[in-house]
Amino acid sequence: MNQPIAALLSNAMNDELTVNEIEKLIEKPKFAELGDIAFPCFTLAKKLKKSPQVIAYELAAKLSDGMIQEVNAVSGYVNIFVNQQRVTDNVLQAILRDKEQYGSTKPVEENVVIDFSSPNIAKPFSMGHLRSTVIGNALANIAEKNGYQVERINHLGDWGTQFGKLIVAYKLWGDKAAIEASPIEELLKIYVKFHDVAETDESLNEQARASFKSLEDGDEEALSLWKWFREASLKEFAAIYELLGIRFDSFAGEAFYNDKMDAVVWELKEKGLLTQSEGAFVVELEDMPPCLITKTDGATLYATRDLAAALYREKQYGPKKIFYVVGNEQSLHFKQLFQVIGKMGYDWSKDLQHVAFGMMLKDGKKMSTRKGKVVLLADVLAEAIETAQRNIDEKNQALEQKELVARQVGVGAVIFNDLKNNRMNDIDFSLDQMMNFEGETGPYVQYTHARISSLLEKGQYKERDIQFEALGEYAWPVIQLLEQFPAIVQKSFEQADPSQVAKFSLQLARAFNKYYAHTKVLADDQWKQMKLSFACCVAIVLKDALRLLGISAPNQM
């Protein structure tokens, strides 16, 4: 609705502003009686050398189109009432025609790479890893909806000094049989013990640095232990990803780039970018600390590996953009990384984006693997599924496929609780709050979809040609939301912000439930099939919105 109105406004002002510029200025009036769309004329005053009030009157007089019902000029605004009948029919017919493709952009021959999840091997998959995992997955789905081909990369933390620590810890306190029986749990124990002891024994950190250097140099014993730690972790991670319904195209982690880093260091040296600083090599940067490339002992760092990864991905995929879905505490690292790539002469550095996010908190505090203060994601998911199962047993024992639905609702609740929040905000999670069927939760949206599915079944809905009319006043807010869905999908990709889709799904569910509360959908009258067709359109869009977030939409709950 905004785009065609913006085109009319642009034409009326002789292209003084582009359609895109006008779309960004368009507002929704605070009160319905003021109109469906408002265009403020204040930014045009200086350009046209007229008052906003005069500009508004002149524009209002020029606007005429079948989509517009009424136009008023009020206090420097052009307030527009659209032809609700025409908009309603256009939107609903488009949804019935396109089904789940509604809001999709025509496929383009361009890739985007999304680096997300990226847990450290030999450590448990905690609630702290959830954010990168679900934000990245949703962004990948949204990118595909926008027509892009997506490479989903799990840049595993399978290299670095922490493996020197783990090797030392295993040699000192490890029990092979115990680790084979419960790999992650036992490895976490000795990792936490290493940090406890290292607080009073600095020599342990020296041993860890030496062990990691031997790993980088190809020491057979160190490599054997590293491979064992990695395989045990991946097996455990696979179960989590399967439960979350998340897939990857690549598990090429930090270790994958071990043989590609020398070329990066050489290139930096050849281009005169390396500077020696206290025995280490750095790249000096503007307005921020230098980027450390190699330590005094020649060992590489995150930056070295991320440089190698970026160069490899650019060559391998030729992407339009590379997104790094990593917590905001790494903001400086990525600013340094992108600036180094720019200084190397690669103009595609502008196509790299750090998709930062806030922390997952427990009782208002950051979780720490080092201190052992960690909540396992597997435990949270299991508890959420169990809670959903109890709810089903209490309210709908006759439900078919109860275990499947419990899994869809429990897992969906955990994912939605994360994605409904602006990604930059910290989240202090509460399982009770997540599972509430009445609040701003995943189960509430899923239940709305299930309610509509039940209506369609009871009403024996069959798709047919429908002329939409007389849907009632409570349908119009729903229509307005449905019309906005394509723009929401586009905007959420442009801003790398899946929360816009999550918030949209809540608004749509609330608006439909209000309509349902005031409308006898199954009343056996001449409008019954029209009302069911309308409900079907809502179900299609709700289901697709949930799918973009990585959440299932059960037909029954």
PDB file of N, CA, C and O in Angstrom, residues 30 45 48 59 72 120 132 149 154 214 246 254 357 379 419 430 438 510 518 521 548-549:
ATOM      1  N   LYS A  30      -1.722   8.171  14.152  1.00  0.00           N
ATOM      2  CA  LYS A  30      -1.950   7.598  15.479  1.00  0.00           C
ATOM      3  C   LYS A  30      -3.397   7.156  15.656  1.00  0.00           C
ATOM      4  O   LYS A  30      -3.679   6.216  16.390  1.00  0.00           O
ATOM      5  N   ALA A  45       9.655  21.771   2.571  1.00  0.00           N
ATOM      6  CA  ALA A  45       9.465  23.227   2.696  1.00  0.00           C
ATOM      7  C   ALA A  45      10.664  24.023   2.186  1.00  0.00           C
ATOM      8  O   ALA A  45      10.519  24.982   1.414  1.00  0.00           O
ATOM      9  N   LEU A  48      11.126  23.509  -1.733  1.00  0.00           N
ATOM     10  CA  LEU A  48      10.110  24.140  -2.583  1.00  0.00           C
ATOM     11  C   LEU A  48       9.838  25.599  -2.207  1.00  0.00           C
ATOM     12  O   LEU A  48       9.060  26.280  -2.873  1.00  0.00           O
ATOM     13  N   LEU A  59      -0.516  19.139  -2.851  1.00  0.00           N
ATOM     14  CA  LEU A  59      -0.395  17.715  -3.138  1.00  0.00           C
ATOM     15  C   LEU A  59      -1.751  17.017  -3.040  1.00  0.00           C
ATOM     16  O   LEU A  59      -2.097  16.179  -3.881  1.00  0.00           O
ATOM     17  N   ASN A  72      -7.017  14.459   2.658  1.00  0.00           N
ATOM     18  CA  ASN A  72      -7.150  15.712   3.410  1.00  0.00           C
ATOM     19  C   ASN A  72      -5.761  16.297   3.677  1.00  0.00           C
ATOM     20  O   ASN A  72      -4.790  15.555   3.860  1.00  0.00           O
ATOM     21  N   ASN A 120      32.242 -23.252  20.369  1.00  0.00           N
ATOM     22  CA  ASN A 120      33.576 -23.802  20.586  1.00  0.00           C
ATOM     23  C   ASN A 120      33.456 -25.303  20.833  1.00  0.00           C
ATOM     24  O   ASN A 120      32.634 -25.736  21.640  1.00  0.00           O
ATOM     25  N   SER A 132      23.162 -16.495  18.567  1.00  0.00           N
ATOM     26  CA  SER A 132      23.791 -16.523  17.253  1.00  0.00           C
ATOM     27  C   SER A 132      23.121 -17.562  16.364  1.00  0.00           C
ATOM     28  O   SER A 132      22.894 -17.330  15.163  1.00  0.00           O
ATOM     29  N   GLN A 149      20.607 -16.619  -2.815  1.00  0.00           N
ATOM     30  CA  GLN A 149      21.123 -17.939  -2.501  1.00  0.00           C
ATOM     31  C   GLN A 149      21.996 -17.778  -1.260  1.00  0.00           C
ATOM     32  O   GLN A 149      22.818 -16.872  -1.199  1.00  0.00           O
ATOM     33  N   ASN A 154      28.909 -22.672   9.604  1.00  0.00           N
ATOM     34  CA  ASN A 154      29.141 -22.820  11.043  1.00  0.00           C
ATOM     35  C   ASN A 154      30.655 -22.754  11.258  1.00  0.00           C
ATOM     36  O   ASN A 154      31.363 -23.741  11.094  1.00  0.00           O
ATOM     37  N   SER A 214      52.447 -26.298  19.729  1.00  0.00           N
ATOM     38  CA  SER A 214      52.790 -27.636  19.227  1.00  0.00           C
ATOM     39  C   SER A 214      51.646 -28.172  18.354  1.00  0.00           C
ATOM     40  O   SER A 214      51.893 -28.878  17.372  1.00  0.00           O
ATOM     41  N   ILE A 246      17.824 -26.830  12.255  1.00  0.00           N
ATOM     42  CA  ILE A 246      18.795 -25.931  11.620  1.00  0.00           C
ATOM     43  C   ILE A 246      19.835 -26.743  10.856  1.00  0.00           C
ATOM     44  O   ILE A 246      20.343 -27.742  11.348  1.00  0.00           O
ATOM     45  N   GLU A 254      37.693 -22.695  12.417  1.00  0.00           N
ATOM     46  CA  GLU A 254      38.981 -21.995  12.423  1.00  0.00           C
ATOM     47  C   GLU A 254      40.125 -22.876  11.932  1.00  0.00           C
ATOM     48  O   GLU A 254      41.029 -22.421  11.233  1.00  0.00           O
ATOM     49  N   PHE A 357      24.629  -8.742  18.623  1.00  0.00           N
ATOM     50  CA  PHE A 357      23.458  -8.968  19.471  1.00  0.00           C
ATOM     51  C   PHE A 357      23.873  -8.923  20.933  1.00  0.00           C
ATOM     52  O   PHE A 357      25.052  -9.084  21.273  1.00  0.00           O
ATOM     53  N   ASP A 379      19.101 -28.910  27.950  1.00  0.00           N
ATOM     54  CA  ASP A 379      18.253 -29.023  29.143  1.00  0.00           C
ATOM     55  C   ASP A 379      17.045 -28.098  29.053  1.00  0.00           C
ATOM     56  O   ASP A 379      15.924 -28.465  29.429  1.00  0.00           O
ATOM     57  N   LEU A 419      13.869 -14.299  19.397  1.00  0.00           N
ATOM     58  CA  LEU A 419      13.735 -13.495  18.183  1.00  0.00           C
ATOM     59  C   LEU A 419      12.724 -12.358  18.286  1.00  0.00           C
ATOM     60  O   LEU A 419      12.745 -11.439  17.467  1.00  0.00           O
ATOM     61  N   SER A 430      13.208 -16.677  30.862  1.00  0.00           N
ATOM     62  CA  SER A 430      12.342 -17.299  31.845  1.00  0.00           C
ATOM     63  C   SER A 430      11.471 -18.311  31.115  1.00  0.00           C
ATOM     64  O   SER A 430      10.696 -17.934  30.227  1.00  0.00           O
ATOM     65  N   GLU A 438      -0.883 -16.951  26.401  1.00  0.00           N
ATOM     66  CA  GLU A 438      -1.652 -15.709  26.298  1.00  0.00           C
ATOM     67  C   GLU A 438      -0.771 -14.488  26.060  1.00  0.00           C
ATOM     68  O   GLU A 438      -1.267 -13.434  25.688  1.00  0.00           O
ATOM     69  N   ARG A 510      -2.769 -11.136  17.099  1.00  0.00           N
ATOM     70  CA  ARG A 510      -3.660 -10.345  17.956  1.00  0.00           C
ATOM     71  C   ARG A 510      -4.813  -9.750  17.152  1.00  0.00           C
ATOM     72  O   ARG A 510      -5.969  -9.767  17.587  1.00  0.00           O
ATOM     73  N   HIS A 518     -15.191 -10.923  17.497  1.00  0.00           N
ATOM     74  CA  HIS A 518     -16.342 -10.098  17.125  1.00  0.00           C
ATOM     75  C   HIS A 518     -17.080 -10.617  15.882  1.00  0.00           C
ATOM     76  O   HIS A 518     -18.014  -9.961  15.403  1.00  0.00           O
ATOM     77  N   VAL A 521     -17.472 -16.560  12.443  1.00  0.00           N
ATOM     78  CA  VAL A 521     -16.868 -17.041  11.196  1.00  0.00           C
ATOM     79  C   VAL A 521     -17.640 -18.227  10.622  1.00  0.00           C
ATOM     80  O   VAL A 521     -17.842 -18.337   9.411  1.00  0.00           O
ATOM     81  N   LEU A 548       9.967 -18.438   8.672  1.00  0.00           N
ATOM     82  CA  LEU A 548      11.139 -17.569   8.526  1.00  0.00           C
ATOM     83  C   LEU A 548      11.930 -17.496   9.828  1.00  0.00           C
ATOM     84  O   LEU A 548      13.157 -17.355   9.811  1.00  0.00           O
ATOM     85  N   LEU A 549      11.245 -17.610  10.944  1.00  0.00           N
ATOM     86  CA  LEU A 549      11.907 -17.571  12.252  1.00  0.00           C
ATOM     87  C   LEU A 549      12.487 -18.930  12.643  1.00  0.00           C
ATOM     88  O   LEU A 549      13.191 -19.041  13.640  1.00  0.00           O
TER      89      LEU A 549
END
